[in-house]
Short mmCIF file of C-alpha atoms and ligand atoms in Angstrom, two decimals:
data_model
loop_
_atom_site.label_atom_id
_atom_site.label_comp_id
_atom_site.label_asym_id
_atom_site.label_seq_id
_atom_site.Cartn_x
_atom_site.Cartn_y
_atom_site.Cartn_z
CA UNK A 1 61.73 -0.61 -27.32
CA UNK A 2 58.61 1.34 -28.23
CA UNK A 3 58.09 4.61 -30.10
CA UNK A 4 55.49 7.32 -29.72
CA UNK A 5 55.22 10.01 -32.37
CA UNK A 6 53.42 13.21 -31.49
CA UNK A 7 52.07 15.37 -34.31
CA UNK A 8 49.90 18.46 -34.28
CA UNK A 9 47.09 19.76 -36.41
CA UNK A 10 44.80 22.74 -37.09
CA UNK A 11 47.01 25.48 -35.60
CA UNK A 12 50.41 25.90 -33.99
CA UNK A 13 50.93 26.89 -30.35
CA UNK A 14 48.64 24.16 -29.04
CA UNK A 15 51.17 23.11 -26.44
CA UNK A 16 52.46 20.07 -28.31
CA UNK A 17 55.84 20.30 -26.58
CA UNK A 18 54.23 20.45 -23.18
CA UNK A 19 51.94 17.54 -23.99
CA UNK A 20 54.87 15.47 -25.26
CA UNK A 21 56.81 16.26 -22.08
CA UNK A 22 53.74 15.32 -20.01
CA UNK A 23 53.51 11.97 -21.82
CA UNK A 24 57.19 11.40 -21.01
CA UNK A 25 56.57 12.19 -17.37
CA UNK A 26 53.52 9.92 -17.16
CA UNK A 27 55.50 6.98 -18.55
CA UNK A 28 58.43 7.62 -16.21
CA UNK A 29 55.99 7.64 -13.32
CA UNK A 30 55.03 4.13 -14.39
CA UNK A 31 58.63 3.02 -13.97
CA UNK A 32 59.70 3.28 -17.61
CA UNK A 33 62.80 4.90 -19.08
CA UNK A 34 62.00 7.45 -21.77
CA UNK A 35 63.90 9.33 -24.47
CA UNK A 36 62.61 12.63 -25.79
CA UNK A 37 63.29 14.16 -29.19
CA UNK A 38 62.02 17.01 -31.36
CA UNK A 39 62.06 17.23 -35.16
CA UNK A 40 61.68 20.79 -36.45
CA UNK A 41 60.71 21.44 -40.06
CA UNK A 42 62.51 24.78 -40.54
CA UNK A 43 65.66 25.24 -42.62
CA UNK A 44 67.91 26.84 -39.98
CA UNK A 45 70.43 24.19 -38.90
CA UNK A 46 69.52 25.05 -35.31
CA UNK A 47 67.48 27.85 -33.68
CA UNK A 48 70.67 29.58 -32.43
CA UNK A 49 70.55 32.32 -35.05
CA UNK A 50 66.81 33.00 -34.76
CA UNK A 51 65.30 35.89 -32.86
CA UNK A 52 63.32 34.81 -29.78
CA UNK A 53 60.33 36.52 -31.40
CA UNK A 54 60.51 34.01 -34.27
CA UNK A 55 60.70 30.80 -32.38
CA UNK A 56 60.89 31.44 -28.65
CA UNK A 57 64.04 31.35 -26.55
CA UNK A 58 66.88 29.07 -27.50
CA UNK A 59 67.42 26.21 -25.05
CA UNK A 60 71.03 25.12 -24.48
CA UNK A 61 72.00 21.56 -23.54
CA UNK A 62 75.06 20.33 -21.61
CA UNK A 63 76.86 19.41 -24.82
CA UNK A 64 76.38 22.95 -26.15
CA UNK A 65 73.60 22.15 -28.63
CA UNK A 66 71.34 25.15 -29.20
CA UNK A 67 67.87 23.68 -29.39
CA UNK A 68 64.16 24.40 -29.53
CA UNK A 69 62.58 25.62 -26.31
CA UNK A 70 60.39 22.51 -26.14
CA UNK A 71 63.50 20.63 -25.03
CA UNK A 72 63.29 22.74 -21.90
CA UNK A 73 59.86 21.24 -21.21
CA UNK A 74 61.35 17.77 -21.72
CA UNK A 75 64.12 18.42 -19.18
CA UNK A 76 61.81 20.02 -16.63
CA UNK A 77 59.23 17.22 -16.82
CA UNK A 78 61.41 14.15 -17.31
CA UNK A 79 64.77 12.62 -16.50
CA UNK A 80 65.49 12.02 -20.19
CA UNK A 81 69.10 12.74 -21.10
CA UNK A 82 69.19 15.17 -24.00
CA UNK A 83 72.02 15.95 -26.40
CA UNK A 84 72.56 17.24 -29.94
CA UNK A 85 70.73 14.19 -31.31
CA UNK A 86 67.60 15.23 -29.43
CA UNK A 87 66.72 18.03 -31.86
CA UNK A 88 66.91 17.82 -35.64
CA UNK A 89 65.81 20.43 -38.15
CA UNK A 90 65.25 20.21 -41.89
CA UNK A 91 68.46 22.23 -42.24
CA UNK A 92 70.48 19.76 -40.17
CA UNK A 93 69.08 16.77 -42.08
CA UNK A 94 69.71 18.33 -45.49
CA UNK A 95 73.21 19.51 -44.63
CA UNK A 96 74.13 15.96 -43.58
CA UNK A 97 72.69 14.49 -46.77
CA UNK A 98 74.37 17.10 -48.95
CA UNK A 99 77.72 16.51 -47.20
CA UNK A 100 77.36 12.77 -47.87
CA UNK A 101 76.53 13.45 -51.51
CA UNK A 102 79.69 15.57 -51.88
CA UNK A 103 81.74 12.80 -50.28
CA UNK A 104 80.42 10.46 -52.93
CA UNK A 105 78.40 8.23 -50.62
CA UNK A 106 75.54 8.06 -53.12
CA UNK A 107 77.76 7.75 -56.18
CA UNK A 108 75.65 6.86 -59.22
CA UNK A 109 72.27 7.71 -57.77
CA UNK A 110 69.96 10.69 -57.90
CA UNK A 111 69.59 12.03 -54.36
CA UNK A 112 65.90 12.52 -53.54
CA UNK A 113 63.53 13.35 -50.68
CA UNK A 114 62.35 9.75 -50.73
CA UNK A 115 64.38 7.72 -49.85
CA UNK A 116 67.48 9.80 -49.01
CA UNK A 117 66.00 12.56 -46.88
CA UNK A 118 63.46 10.25 -45.26
CA UNK A 119 66.24 7.71 -44.54
CA UNK A 120 68.28 10.47 -42.90
CA UNK A 121 65.24 11.39 -40.78
CA UNK A 122 64.81 7.76 -39.74
CA UNK A 123 68.51 7.63 -38.78
CA UNK A 124 67.99 10.84 -36.78
CA UNK A 125 65.10 9.22 -34.88
CA UNK A 126 67.32 6.23 -34.04
CA UNK A 127 70.18 8.54 -32.99
CA UNK A 128 67.86 10.27 -30.53
CA UNK A 129 67.24 7.11 -28.52
CA UNK A 130 69.41 6.77 -25.41
CA UNK A 131 70.64 3.26 -24.49
CA UNK A 132 68.25 1.37 -22.21
CA UNK A 133 65.19 3.33 -23.34
CA UNK A 134 61.77 1.69 -22.96
CA UNK A 135 59.78 4.34 -24.83
CA UNK A 136 61.19 6.93 -27.26
CA UNK A 137 58.94 9.94 -27.71
CA UNK A 138 59.46 12.00 -30.85
CA UNK A 139 57.58 15.24 -31.35
CA UNK A 140 57.21 16.50 -34.90
CA UNK A 141 57.17 20.29 -34.96
CA UNK A 142 54.91 22.33 -37.20
CA UNK A 143 51.39 21.45 -38.27
CA UNK A 144 50.24 18.52 -40.38
CA UNK A 145 49.45 19.81 -43.84
CA UNK A 146 52.38 22.24 -43.97
CA UNK A 147 54.64 21.79 -46.99
CA UNK A 148 57.70 21.71 -44.70
CA UNK A 149 56.40 18.96 -42.42
CA UNK A 150 55.75 16.49 -45.20
CA UNK A 151 59.14 14.65 -45.29
CA UNK A 152 59.01 14.21 -41.51
CA UNK A 153 55.47 12.82 -41.53
CA UNK A 154 56.37 10.51 -44.40
CA UNK A 155 59.49 9.36 -42.52
CA UNK A 156 57.57 8.47 -39.36
CA UNK A 157 55.06 6.52 -41.42
CA UNK A 158 57.91 4.51 -42.95
CA UNK A 159 59.52 4.13 -39.53
CA UNK A 160 56.39 2.44 -38.18
CA UNK A 161 56.24 0.19 -41.24
CA UNK A 162 59.77 -1.08 -40.52
CA UNK A 163 58.86 -2.17 -36.95
CA UNK A 164 56.52 -4.85 -35.58
CA UNK A 165 52.87 -3.84 -35.18
CA UNK A 166 52.38 -2.70 -31.61
CA UNK A 167 55.80 -1.07 -31.22
CA UNK A 168 54.80 2.33 -32.59
CA UNK A 169 51.90 4.60 -31.82
CA UNK A 170 50.79 7.96 -33.14
CA UNK A 171 49.36 10.70 -30.95
CA UNK A 172 47.80 13.67 -32.71
CA UNK A 173 47.14 16.95 -30.96
CA UNK A 174 44.30 19.03 -32.31
CA UNK A 175 42.06 21.98 -31.49
CA UNK A 176 38.31 22.13 -30.90
CA UNK A 177 37.58 25.81 -31.53
CA UNK A 178 34.68 27.43 -29.69
CA UNK A 179 32.54 29.78 -31.78
CA UNK A 180 31.13 32.40 -29.49
CA UNK A 181 28.54 33.65 -32.01
CA UNK A 182 26.87 30.25 -32.33
CA UNK A 183 27.87 29.10 -28.86
CA UNK A 184 29.29 25.79 -30.04
CA UNK A 185 32.52 23.87 -30.38
CA UNK A 186 33.54 22.60 -33.79
CA UNK A 187 35.03 19.24 -34.75
CA UNK A 188 35.53 19.91 -38.47
CA UNK A 189 39.11 21.24 -38.22
CA UNK A 190 40.02 18.08 -36.29
CA UNK A 191 38.41 15.88 -38.91
CA UNK A 192 40.30 17.68 -41.65
CA UNK A 193 43.63 17.50 -39.95
CA UNK A 194 43.24 13.80 -39.23
CA UNK A 195 42.20 13.48 -42.88
CA UNK A 196 45.56 15.02 -43.87
CA UNK A 197 47.42 12.48 -41.73
CA UNK A 198 45.46 9.57 -43.14
CA UNK A 199 46.16 10.78 -46.70
CA UNK A 200 49.85 10.14 -46.01
CA UNK A 201 49.01 6.80 -44.44
CA UNK A 202 49.07 7.54 -40.73
CA UNK A 203 46.11 6.54 -38.62
CA UNK A 204 46.40 8.27 -35.24
CA UNK A 205 45.89 5.99 -32.23
CA UNK A 206 45.08 8.82 -29.85
CA UNK A 207 43.62 12.28 -30.40
CA UNK A 208 44.33 14.84 -27.74
CA UNK A 209 41.81 17.63 -28.17
CA UNK A 210 42.76 21.04 -26.86
CA UNK A 211 39.63 22.88 -25.78
CA UNK A 212 38.55 25.94 -23.86
CA UNK A 213 35.29 24.32 -22.71
CA UNK A 214 34.54 20.71 -21.78
CA UNK A 215 34.22 18.26 -24.66
CA UNK A 216 30.84 16.54 -24.46
CA UNK A 217 30.48 12.79 -24.92
CA UNK A 218 28.51 13.44 -28.12
CA UNK A 219 31.38 15.41 -29.57
CA UNK A 220 33.90 12.75 -28.60
CA UNK A 221 31.74 10.12 -30.31
CA UNK A 222 31.45 12.22 -33.43
CA UNK A 223 35.22 12.74 -33.55
CA UNK A 224 35.73 9.04 -32.97
CA UNK A 225 33.44 8.13 -35.84
CA UNK A 226 34.81 10.60 -38.38
CA UNK A 227 38.46 10.20 -37.44
CA UNK A 228 38.45 6.43 -36.97
CA UNK A 229 39.87 6.69 -33.44
CA UNK A 230 38.34 4.67 -30.60
CA UNK A 231 36.07 6.71 -28.31
CA UNK A 232 38.24 6.18 -25.22
CA UNK A 233 41.28 7.41 -27.15
CA UNK A 234 39.64 10.77 -27.92
CA UNK A 235 41.01 12.71 -24.99
CA UNK A 236 40.15 16.15 -23.75
CA UNK A 237 42.98 18.50 -22.79
CA UNK A 238 41.25 21.59 -21.50
CA UNK A 239 42.98 24.95 -20.90
CA UNK A 240 44.40 24.75 -17.39
CA UNK A 241 43.16 27.33 -14.91
CA UNK A 242 46.13 27.58 -12.63
CA UNK A 243 49.39 26.22 -13.99
CA UNK A 244 50.77 24.34 -16.99
CA UNK A 245 52.11 21.83 -14.48
CA UNK A 246 48.56 20.48 -14.18
CA UNK A 247 48.71 18.93 -17.67
CA UNK A 248 50.20 15.51 -16.71
CA UNK A 249 47.61 14.97 -13.98
CA UNK A 250 44.82 16.01 -16.33
CA UNK A 251 45.95 13.53 -18.98
CA UNK A 252 46.16 10.71 -16.43
CA UNK A 253 42.65 11.53 -15.21
CA UNK A 254 41.50 11.23 -18.82
CA UNK A 255 43.02 7.74 -18.96
CA UNK A 256 45.89 8.43 -21.35
CA UNK A 257 48.38 6.43 -19.28
CA UNK A 258 46.43 3.20 -19.63
CA UNK A 259 45.60 3.77 -23.29
CA UNK A 260 49.31 4.11 -24.11
CA UNK A 261 50.22 1.11 -21.98
CA UNK A 262 47.58 -1.06 -23.64
CA UNK A 263 48.39 0.12 -27.15
CA UNK A 264 52.13 -0.51 -26.77
CA UNK A 265 51.83 -3.73 -24.78
CA UNK A 266 53.42 -2.20 -21.66
CA UNK A 267 52.45 -3.29 -18.13
CA UNK A 268 48.89 -2.06 -17.56
CA UNK A 269 48.38 -2.86 -13.88
CA UNK A 270 50.79 -0.17 -12.73
CA UNK A 271 49.83 2.99 -10.94
CA UNK A 272 51.06 6.30 -12.44
CA UNK A 273 52.56 7.89 -9.37
CA UNK A 274 52.38 11.67 -9.64
CA UNK A 275 52.05 12.26 -5.89
CA UNK A 276 55.13 14.48 -5.40
CA UNK A 277 54.25 16.45 -8.52
CA UNK A 278 50.67 16.97 -7.34
CA UNK A 279 51.95 18.03 -3.91
CA UNK A 280 54.14 20.63 -5.59
CA UNK A 281 51.10 22.04 -7.43
CA UNK A 282 49.03 22.11 -4.23
CA UNK A 283 51.88 23.93 -2.45
CA UNK A 284 51.93 26.50 -5.24
CA UNK A 285 48.18 26.87 -5.12
CA UNK A 286 48.07 27.46 -1.40
CA UNK A 287 51.17 29.52 -0.80
CA UNK A 288 50.39 32.84 0.81
CA UNK A 289 53.94 34.19 0.68
CA UNK A 290 54.21 36.51 -2.28
CA UNK A 291 56.80 38.91 -3.58
CA UNK A 292 57.14 41.05 -6.67
CA UNK A 293 60.11 40.57 -9.01
CA UNK A 294 60.89 43.18 -11.67
CA UNK A 295 62.32 41.62 -14.83
CA UNK A 296 64.01 44.40 -16.72
CA UNK A 297 64.12 43.90 -20.44
CA UNK A 298 64.23 47.59 -21.26
CA UNK A 299 64.22 50.75 -19.23
CA UNK A 300 61.69 50.57 -16.42
CA UNK A 301 60.96 53.29 -13.90
CA UNK A 302 61.96 51.05 -11.04
CA UNK A 303 61.70 53.69 -8.35
CA UNK A 304 57.95 54.05 -8.84
CA UNK A 305 57.36 50.35 -9.09
CA UNK A 306 57.79 48.95 -5.65
CA UNK A 307 59.31 45.50 -6.15
CA UNK A 308 61.18 43.05 -3.93
CA UNK A 309 63.76 41.81 -6.36
CA UNK A 310 65.40 42.78 -9.64
CA UNK A 311 66.13 40.15 -12.28
CA UNK A 312 68.05 41.01 -15.43
CA UNK A 313 68.01 38.13 -17.88
CA UNK A 314 70.37 37.39 -20.75
CA UNK A 315 70.22 39.24 -24.02
CA UNK A 316 72.02 40.43 -27.10
CA UNK A 317 72.55 43.89 -28.53
CA UNK A 318 72.02 47.38 -27.27
CA UNK A 319 68.32 47.61 -26.52
CA UNK A 320 67.66 48.76 -23.00
CA UNK A 321 71.18 48.28 -21.68
CA UNK A 322 71.51 51.79 -20.22
CA UNK A 323 68.16 51.32 -18.46
CA UNK A 324 69.27 47.99 -17.06
CA UNK A 325 72.41 49.66 -15.71
CA UNK A 326 70.31 52.35 -13.99
CA UNK A 327 68.06 49.70 -12.45
CA UNK A 328 71.11 47.80 -11.17
CA UNK A 329 72.52 50.97 -9.63
CA UNK A 330 69.26 51.37 -7.73
CA UNK A 331 69.40 47.77 -6.48
CA UNK A 332 73.05 48.08 -5.47
CA UNK A 333 72.48 51.31 -3.57
CA UNK A 334 69.23 50.40 -1.82
CA UNK A 335 69.85 46.76 -0.86
CA UNK A 336 67.20 45.44 -3.26
CA UNK A 337 67.90 41.75 -4.05
CA UNK A 338 69.52 41.49 -7.48
CA UNK A 339 70.10 38.54 -9.78
CA UNK A 340 71.82 39.10 -13.13
CA UNK A 341 72.03 36.39 -15.75
CA UNK A 342 74.66 36.55 -18.50
CA UNK A 343 74.06 40.01 -20.02
CA UNK A 344 72.57 40.90 -16.61
CA UNK A 345 75.87 39.98 -14.93
CA UNK A 346 77.77 41.94 -17.56
CA UNK A 347 75.58 45.02 -16.94
CA UNK A 348 76.22 44.76 -13.19
CA UNK A 349 79.96 44.74 -13.90
CA UNK A 350 79.66 47.82 -16.12
CA UNK A 351 77.53 49.62 -13.52
CA UNK A 352 80.07 49.00 -10.76
CA UNK A 353 82.96 50.04 -13.03
CA UNK A 354 81.31 53.32 -13.93
CA UNK A 355 79.72 54.34 -10.65
CA UNK A 356 82.03 52.90 -8.00
CA UNK A 357 85.41 52.53 -9.71
CA UNK A 358 84.75 55.74 -11.69
CA UNK A 359 86.02 54.20 -14.90
CA UNK A 360 84.43 56.63 -17.30
CA UNK A 361 83.08 55.08 -20.47
CA UNK A 362 83.33 51.54 -19.07
CA UNK A 363 81.35 49.20 -21.28
CA UNK A 364 81.16 45.85 -22.98
CA UNK A 365 82.91 45.59 -26.32
CA UNK A 366 79.65 44.25 -27.69
CA UNK A 367 78.11 47.71 -27.44
CA UNK A 368 81.21 49.94 -27.61
CA UNK A 369 84.14 48.30 -29.37
CA UNK A 370 86.31 51.36 -28.62
CA UNK A 371 85.46 51.73 -24.92
CA UNK A 372 88.46 53.06 -22.91
CA UNK A 373 87.52 50.51 -20.22
CA UNK A 374 86.28 47.31 -21.82
CA UNK A 375 85.39 45.61 -18.53
CA UNK A 376 83.51 43.01 -20.58
CA UNK A 377 85.46 41.97 -23.64
CA UNK A 378 85.94 39.46 -26.39
CA UNK A 379 88.40 36.64 -25.67
CA UNK A 380 91.16 36.21 -28.27
CA UNK A 381 89.67 32.88 -29.42
CA UNK A 382 86.38 34.65 -30.20
CA UNK A 383 87.92 37.71 -31.85
CA UNK A 384 88.62 36.00 -35.18
CA UNK A 385 85.33 34.14 -35.40
CA UNK A 386 83.17 35.54 -38.16
CA UNK A 387 80.52 32.87 -38.47
CA UNK A 388 77.46 33.48 -36.28
CA UNK A 389 75.96 29.99 -35.96
CA UNK A 390 77.17 27.81 -33.08
CA UNK A 391 80.30 29.87 -32.39
CA UNK A 392 79.65 31.23 -28.88
CA UNK A 393 80.90 29.72 -25.61
CA UNK A 394 78.23 27.04 -25.46
CA UNK A 395 77.21 24.32 -23.08
CA UNK A 396 78.27 23.09 -19.66
CA UNK A 397 81.51 24.47 -18.19
CA UNK A 398 83.18 23.87 -14.84
CA UNK A 399 83.03 26.53 -12.16
CA UNK A 400 84.87 26.46 -8.82
CA UNK A 401 83.15 28.36 -6.03
CA UNK A 402 84.98 30.56 -3.54
CA UNK A 403 84.46 29.26 0.02
CA UNK A 404 82.39 31.54 2.19
CA UNK A 405 80.80 33.36 -0.75
CA UNK A 406 77.04 33.72 -1.26
CA UNK A 407 77.33 31.44 -4.30
CA UNK A 408 79.10 28.79 -2.22
CA UNK A 409 76.41 28.93 0.47
CA UNK A 410 73.58 28.80 -2.07
CA UNK A 411 74.94 25.82 -4.00
CA UNK A 412 76.30 24.05 -0.94
CA UNK A 413 79.10 22.74 -3.18
CA UNK A 414 82.71 23.55 -4.05
CA UNK A 415 82.39 22.98 -7.77
CA UNK A 416 79.47 23.17 -10.17
CA UNK A 417 78.75 22.86 -13.89
CA UNK A 418 76.46 25.32 -15.62
CA UNK A 419 75.45 25.98 -19.22
CA UNK A 420 76.74 28.94 -21.21
CA UNK A 421 75.68 30.87 -24.29
CA UNK A 422 77.61 34.08 -24.84
CA UNK A 423 80.54 35.61 -26.69
CA UNK A 424 81.81 38.21 -24.25
CA UNK A 425 83.60 37.70 -20.91
CA UNK A 426 84.56 39.54 -17.74
CA UNK A 427 87.94 41.24 -18.36
CA UNK A 428 90.52 39.92 -15.88
CA UNK A 429 92.67 43.07 -16.28
CA UNK A 430 90.17 44.83 -13.99
CA UNK A 431 89.61 41.98 -11.53
CA UNK A 432 91.93 43.24 -8.75
CA UNK A 433 90.29 46.67 -8.78
CA UNK A 434 86.79 45.18 -8.62
CA UNK A 435 87.76 42.82 -5.81
CA UNK A 436 89.40 45.58 -3.75
CA UNK A 437 86.22 47.66 -3.94
CA UNK A 438 83.91 44.84 -2.77
CA UNK A 439 82.71 43.52 -6.14
CA UNK A 440 83.86 39.99 -5.47
CA UNK A 441 84.54 37.08 -7.79
CA UNK A 442 82.86 34.01 -6.30
CA UNK A 443 82.99 31.54 -9.17
CA UNK A 444 85.82 30.89 -11.62
CA UNK A 445 86.24 28.52 -14.53
CA UNK A 446 89.41 26.61 -13.54
CA UNK A 447 90.54 25.66 -17.06
CA UNK A 448 90.56 29.19 -18.48
CA UNK A 449 90.50 31.36 -15.36
CA UNK A 450 87.27 33.01 -16.50
CA UNK A 451 85.10 34.86 -13.98
CA UNK A 452 81.74 33.08 -13.86
CA UNK A 453 80.07 34.60 -10.79
CA UNK A 454 80.29 38.05 -9.22
CA UNK A 455 78.67 39.28 -6.04
CA UNK A 456 78.64 42.33 -3.80
CA UNK A 457 80.06 41.88 -0.32
CA UNK A 458 77.99 44.43 1.58
CA UNK A 459 74.57 43.75 0.19
CA UNK A 460 71.76 41.39 1.33
CA UNK A 461 71.66 39.58 -2.04
CA UNK A 462 73.48 40.74 -5.15
CA UNK A 463 74.73 38.11 -7.57
CA UNK A 464 75.54 37.97 -11.27
CA UNK A 465 76.28 34.79 -13.19
CA UNK A 466 77.90 34.54 -16.62
CA UNK A 467 76.04 31.29 -17.34
CA UNK A 468 72.33 30.45 -17.69
CA UNK A 469 71.09 28.75 -14.51
CA UNK A 470 67.49 28.78 -15.81
CA UNK A 471 68.33 25.84 -18.08
CA UNK A 472 68.82 23.60 -15.06
CA UNK A 473 65.94 24.67 -12.83
CA UNK A 474 63.11 22.14 -12.48
CA UNK A 475 59.77 22.41 -10.68
CA UNK A 476 60.73 19.65 -8.23
CA UNK A 477 64.36 20.78 -8.03
CA UNK A 478 64.45 24.56 -8.16
CA UNK A 479 67.88 25.93 -9.01
CA UNK A 480 69.70 27.09 -5.84
CA UNK A 481 70.38 30.62 -7.09
CA UNK A 482 66.75 31.16 -8.10
CA UNK A 483 65.69 29.63 -4.82
CA UNK A 484 67.98 31.93 -2.84
CA UNK A 485 66.93 34.96 -4.87
CA UNK A 486 63.22 34.32 -4.27
CA UNK A 487 63.92 33.76 -0.57
CA UNK A 488 65.77 37.10 -0.45
CA UNK A 489 62.89 38.82 -2.27
CA UNK A 490 60.39 37.29 0.18
CA UNK A 491 62.51 38.56 3.06
CA UNK A 492 62.55 41.96 1.38
CA UNK A 493 58.77 41.82 1.03
CA UNK A 494 58.48 41.11 4.74
CA UNK A 495 60.71 44.10 5.36
CA UNK A 496 63.51 42.01 6.74
CA UNK A 497 66.70 42.98 4.94
CA UNK A 498 69.04 40.73 6.80
CA UNK A 499 72.44 39.51 5.86
CA UNK A 500 73.69 36.05 6.60
CA UNK A 501 72.61 32.56 5.74
CA UNK A 502 70.28 32.56 2.75
CA UNK A 503 66.87 31.14 3.56
CA UNK A 504 65.25 28.44 1.47
CA UNK A 505 62.25 29.77 -0.39
CA UNK A 506 58.84 28.14 -0.24
CA UNK A 507 57.46 30.18 -3.08
N1 LIG B 1 75.37 39.41 -25.43
C1 LIG B 1 76.19 38.91 -24.37
C2 LIG B 1 77.34 38.06 -24.89
O1 LIG B 1 77.30 37.58 -25.99
C3 LIG B 1 75.37 38.16 -23.36
C4 LIG B 1 74.73 36.93 -23.94
C5 LIG B 1 73.61 36.39 -23.06
O2 LIG B 1 73.08 37.10 -22.20
N2 LIG B 1 73.24 35.16 -23.28
O3 LIG B 1 78.30 37.84 -24.19
#
């Protein structure tokens, strides 16, 4: 088994996660089995308690692990099976080491960063490898040179030392900034960041240079010379014009697939087959069918906007909820396609309760703990939970679909599994009243009789799901509810508000 470690330098937000995912995809398209893993140098045990503004959206796995959003790239680009061992943070590593220390596992010794923390990081890397893996790709979050990253960088250096030469390679992602005033691109930040890596003892095998403009051969040679990386392994990754999905193809064109194969002693005379992926991009590029989807995060004057579909995503807290409810009312009354995810589904339930069932003051207990009609409420098992980290309903849960419902037609299945991340639930005390008025339940969790999907009977497309279907949508396998929603929005855009069998979207 081989290992690739991906580090980043100069600045954050270079697209290291995307590049790592693209490397995974390229290797899979050469017939190899890959594992993907991310090491994050922050102290939170997981990103579950962080605001999306801090670190992007939280990505939830089947096993309920709340992980970094880069794991979403891994799942969309590769077949790698991810679980709670696929994302480690400094906080998770330290809490394991401290727990062991309290148990007495290190009795007699002083517990230190080297070797105890670095050993725990090396164990974490091994834990992240699924059985049967050919190549394990581990992305180290943060930027080389940060104080926080140091134990991780040191650990991957040691990791390589423990294995035969040729089993481990290091890929470093860097930036070639363009200075408008002098009209030139600069290699110095790259040299310095590679210098930082080499100080610790890591010589990168490949440099992937993020650039706005083409990297000239002269520049590549200069980088090669100063960074001690072979010319052919200095690879340009230019800003993509059209879609981030172009990155794998771009890296293959630059020869990265063969460089990795050669460096790790993998079969070289294999073609990297990205044909279906490239076809998908060409389809996207040439599609002429367009529709406008309003995504309501806070109050939007929907009436003036002219859109073909309304999407209300998940969320926490009060901001914008009343505006979302108004937007949903508009969609319900005018036949505008509507798709509510988690909080979006909960808002649709509140809207129907207030405006159709005339349950005055209907609300979710999250926003009004004393609501006379808590149509969305806290389950007894959640009511006594006071810790905030990792205590929601998390991960994949079963859902049985009601035959003949929109959900059933979209999925084309009787039972599904979808990923959850929420505390509050649809209140079954009101279910009969909702059903009688046409606000149907079309998906139920069989173990706990929890309502997972709601839909409106007399509406072209109106669906709310308690789970997060976005976690399972992939470019080559779009999620059926998204697919159906886009198809309904396209039909709306064409002025055809028909009921009946949902079309498949091409957009
Ligand atoms: N805040 C809501 C809850 O906790 C919805 C969560 C979400 O949209 N992910 O139930």
